[in-house]
Every structure is written in structure tokens, then in C-alpha cells.
C-alpha positions as a Markdown table, in Angstrom:
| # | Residue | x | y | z |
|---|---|---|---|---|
| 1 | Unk | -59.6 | 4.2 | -23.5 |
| 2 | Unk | -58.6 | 0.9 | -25.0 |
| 3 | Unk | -55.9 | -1.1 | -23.2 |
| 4 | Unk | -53.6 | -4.3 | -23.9 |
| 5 | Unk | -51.5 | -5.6 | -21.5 |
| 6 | Unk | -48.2 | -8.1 | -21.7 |
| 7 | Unk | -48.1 | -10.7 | -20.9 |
| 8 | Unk | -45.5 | -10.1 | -18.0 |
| 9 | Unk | -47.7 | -6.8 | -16.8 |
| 10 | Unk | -50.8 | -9.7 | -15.7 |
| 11 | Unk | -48.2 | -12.1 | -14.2 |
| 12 | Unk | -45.9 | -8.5 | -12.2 |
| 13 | Unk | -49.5 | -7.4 | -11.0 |
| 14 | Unk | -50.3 | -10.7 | -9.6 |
| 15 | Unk | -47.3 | -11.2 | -7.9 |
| 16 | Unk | -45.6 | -8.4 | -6.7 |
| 17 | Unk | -46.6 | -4.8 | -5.4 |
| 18 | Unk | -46.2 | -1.8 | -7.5 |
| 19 | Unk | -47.8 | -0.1 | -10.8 |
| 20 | Unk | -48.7 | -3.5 | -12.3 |
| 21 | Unk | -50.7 | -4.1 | -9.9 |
| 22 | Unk | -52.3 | -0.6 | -10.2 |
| 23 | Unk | -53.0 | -1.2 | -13.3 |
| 24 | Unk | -54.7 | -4.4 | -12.6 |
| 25 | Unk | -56.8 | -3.1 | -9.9 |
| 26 | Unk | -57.7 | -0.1 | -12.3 |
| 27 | Unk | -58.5 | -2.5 | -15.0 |
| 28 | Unk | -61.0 | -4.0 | -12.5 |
| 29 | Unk | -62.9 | -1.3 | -11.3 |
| 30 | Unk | -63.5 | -0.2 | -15.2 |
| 31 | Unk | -61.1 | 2.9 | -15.3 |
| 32 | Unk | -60.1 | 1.6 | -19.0 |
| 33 | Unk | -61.4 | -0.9 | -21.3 |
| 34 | Unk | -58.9 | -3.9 | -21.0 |
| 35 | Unk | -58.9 | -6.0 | -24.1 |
| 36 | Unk | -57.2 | -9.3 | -23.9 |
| 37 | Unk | -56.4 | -12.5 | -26.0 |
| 38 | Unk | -56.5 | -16.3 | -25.2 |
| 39 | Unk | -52.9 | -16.2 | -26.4 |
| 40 | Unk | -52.5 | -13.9 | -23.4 |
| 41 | Unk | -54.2 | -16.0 | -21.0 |
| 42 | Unk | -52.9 | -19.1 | -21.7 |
| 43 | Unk | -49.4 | -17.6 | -21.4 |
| 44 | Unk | -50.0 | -16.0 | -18.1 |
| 45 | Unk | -51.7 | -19.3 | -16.8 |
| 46 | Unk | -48.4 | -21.5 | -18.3 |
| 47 | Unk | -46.0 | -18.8 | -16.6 |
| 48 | Unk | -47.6 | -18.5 | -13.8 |
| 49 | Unk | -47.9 | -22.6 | -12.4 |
| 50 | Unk | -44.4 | -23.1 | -14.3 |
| 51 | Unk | -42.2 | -20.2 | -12.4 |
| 52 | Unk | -44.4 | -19.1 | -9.9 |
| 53 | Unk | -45.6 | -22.4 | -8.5 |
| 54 | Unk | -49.1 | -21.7 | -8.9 |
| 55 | Unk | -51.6 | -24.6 | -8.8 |
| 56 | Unk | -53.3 | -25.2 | -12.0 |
| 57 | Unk | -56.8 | -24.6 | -10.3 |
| 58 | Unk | -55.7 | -21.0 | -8.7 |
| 59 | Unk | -53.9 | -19.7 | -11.9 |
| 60 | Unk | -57.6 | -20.9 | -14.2 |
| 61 | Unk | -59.7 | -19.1 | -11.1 |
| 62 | Unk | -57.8 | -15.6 | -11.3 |
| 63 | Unk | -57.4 | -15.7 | -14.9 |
| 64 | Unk | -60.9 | -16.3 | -15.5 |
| 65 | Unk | -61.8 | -13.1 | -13.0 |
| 66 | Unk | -59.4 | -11.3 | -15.3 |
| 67 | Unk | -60.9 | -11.9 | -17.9 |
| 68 | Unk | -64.2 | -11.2 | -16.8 |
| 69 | Unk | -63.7 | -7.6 | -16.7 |
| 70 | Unk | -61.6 | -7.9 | -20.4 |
| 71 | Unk | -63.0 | -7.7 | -23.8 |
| 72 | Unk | -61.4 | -11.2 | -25.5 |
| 73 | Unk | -60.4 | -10.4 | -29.5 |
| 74 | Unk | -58.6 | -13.0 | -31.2 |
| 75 | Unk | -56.2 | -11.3 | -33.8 |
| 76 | Unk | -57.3 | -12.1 | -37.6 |
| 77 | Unk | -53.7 | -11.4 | -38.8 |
| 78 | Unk | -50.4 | -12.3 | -38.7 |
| 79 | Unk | -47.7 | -10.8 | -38.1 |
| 80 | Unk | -44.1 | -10.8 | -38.1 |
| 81 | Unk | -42.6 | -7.3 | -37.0 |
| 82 | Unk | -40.4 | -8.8 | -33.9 |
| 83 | Unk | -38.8 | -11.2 | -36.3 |
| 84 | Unk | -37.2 | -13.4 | -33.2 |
| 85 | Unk | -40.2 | -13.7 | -31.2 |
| 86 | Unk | -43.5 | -14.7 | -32.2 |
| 87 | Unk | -45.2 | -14.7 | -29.0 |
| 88 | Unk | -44.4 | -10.5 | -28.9 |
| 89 | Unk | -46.2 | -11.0 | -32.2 |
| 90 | Unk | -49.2 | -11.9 | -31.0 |
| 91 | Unk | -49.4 | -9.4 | -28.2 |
| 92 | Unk | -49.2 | -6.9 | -30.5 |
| 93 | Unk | -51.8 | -8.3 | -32.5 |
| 94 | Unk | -54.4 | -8.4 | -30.1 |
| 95 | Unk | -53.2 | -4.6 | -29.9 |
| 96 | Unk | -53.6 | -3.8 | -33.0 |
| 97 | Unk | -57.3 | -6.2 | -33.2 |
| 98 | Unk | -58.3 | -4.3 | -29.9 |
| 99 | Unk | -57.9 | -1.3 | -31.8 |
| 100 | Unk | -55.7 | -0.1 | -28.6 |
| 101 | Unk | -54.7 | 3.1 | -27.4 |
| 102 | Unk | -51.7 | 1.4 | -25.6 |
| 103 | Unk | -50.3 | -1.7 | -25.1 |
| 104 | Unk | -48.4 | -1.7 | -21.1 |
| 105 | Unk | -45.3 | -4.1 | -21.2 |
| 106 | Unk | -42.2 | -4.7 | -19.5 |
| 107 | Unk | -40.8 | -6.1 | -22.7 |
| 108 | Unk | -37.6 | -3.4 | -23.2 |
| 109 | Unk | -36.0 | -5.9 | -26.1 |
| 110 | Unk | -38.9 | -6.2 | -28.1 |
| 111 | Unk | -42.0 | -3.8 | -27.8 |
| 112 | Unk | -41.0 | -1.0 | -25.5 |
| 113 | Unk | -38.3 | 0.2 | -28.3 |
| 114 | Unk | -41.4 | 0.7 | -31.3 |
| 115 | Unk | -42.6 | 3.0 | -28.9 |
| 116 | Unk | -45.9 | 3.1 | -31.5 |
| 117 | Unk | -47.4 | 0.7 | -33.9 |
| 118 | Unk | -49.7 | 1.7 | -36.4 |
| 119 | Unk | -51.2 | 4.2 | -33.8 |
| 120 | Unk | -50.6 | 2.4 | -30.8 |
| 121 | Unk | -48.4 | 3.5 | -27.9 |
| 122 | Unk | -46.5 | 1.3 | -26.4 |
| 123 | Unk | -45.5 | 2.0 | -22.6 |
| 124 | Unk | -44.1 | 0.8 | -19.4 |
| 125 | Unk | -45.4 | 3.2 | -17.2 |
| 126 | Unk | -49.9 | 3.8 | -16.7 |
| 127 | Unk | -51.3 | 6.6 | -15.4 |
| 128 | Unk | -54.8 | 6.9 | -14.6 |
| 129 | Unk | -56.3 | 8.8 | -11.5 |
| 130 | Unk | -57.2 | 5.9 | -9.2 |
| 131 | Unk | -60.3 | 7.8 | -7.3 |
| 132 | Unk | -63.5 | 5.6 | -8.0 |
């Protein structure tokens, strides 16, 4: 199974307890293939030493763990279906590049109300047993 995730799913699952950081931990011990961008780490590095207060040099070190255990696509389209906010955009093109089952976001403006985009589902809420 093929999985995206936010932006804001990386930088809740880093910082606070709960299913984002489920999701995390499940994305590291393989339980889905996680497919990220460098749009997506960049933004989750900017976010997270701008409102979080991380040094530069932690937020690079986690990121690059994360994306150790991601498959890194860079979209070869544009698009413009969230017509207010590129950076949404992007996320779902990295979906759409991954060839995703789901994209996980927080996003309830933008992303969570397509529900799906050109077959993938877009979610809040990840379930996947967590036994090893």
C-alpha cells in the first residue's frame, strides 16, 4: 500500500502524541510504502525550526531518517485543483506521482473535502494493525 503524507501529518507526529505519530512509527517499521517529495521535506524542515523552534541541524537529521525509509518522487505535473493554495498543490501531486492509495492530512480546508482524487483517498484518520 502506497502512502503520502501532509505536510502537517510529519510535523503532528514529530511533535505531539497521538495517530500521527502512529503513522510515523508505522511508516518506519515498513507497514506501508511511504512516498514523499522534497517539496515535502523542505516544508516540514521550514515549519519545523520556524514554529517549533527546532535547530536547523536536528530538523535536517530527522528529516533525513524520514526520508530514509520513503520512496522520494518529484511530481512531473502541475497542477492547480486547490486554486488558493499551491503548496496543497504539490502534495497532491506527489500523490498522484506516487501513484498513492491515500494521501493522510490534517488539511480540512483544502484536501480532506476531495475526499478522492483521480483514485486516491484522501484521509485524516490511518489504520493499520501495528503488531510487527
Amino acid at each position: 500500500m502506497r502512502v503520502v503524507l501532509d505536510t502537517n501529518v510529519i510535523i503532528s507526529g514529530l511533535n505531539f502524541r497521538g495517530n500521527e505519530r502512529l503513522v510515523l512509527e508505522l511508516a518506519r517499521r515498513g507497514r506501508f510504502e511511504l512516498y514523499l517529495s522534497l517539496f515535502i521535506l523542505q516544508e516540514a524542515a521550514g515549519v519545523l525550526t520556524r514554529k517549533f523552534g527546532w535547530s536547523e541541524e536536528r530538523s535536517t537529521q530527522v528529516l533525513r531518517m524520514l526520508q530514509s525509509t520513503a520512496v522520494v518522487v518529484e511530481p512531473q505535473r502541475i497542477l492547480s485543483v486547490i486554486e488558493k493554495n499551491q503548496a496543497d498543490n504539490q502534495i497532491l501531486a506527489c500523490a498522484l506521482e506516487a501513484s498513492a492509495d491515500y494521501l493522510i492530512t490534517g488539511d480540512r480546508r483544502h484536501l480532506l473535502p476531495l475526499e478522492t482524487y483521480r483514485n486516491v483517498q484522501i484521509i485524516k484518520r490511518f489504520s493499520v494493525s501495528v503488531s510487527p
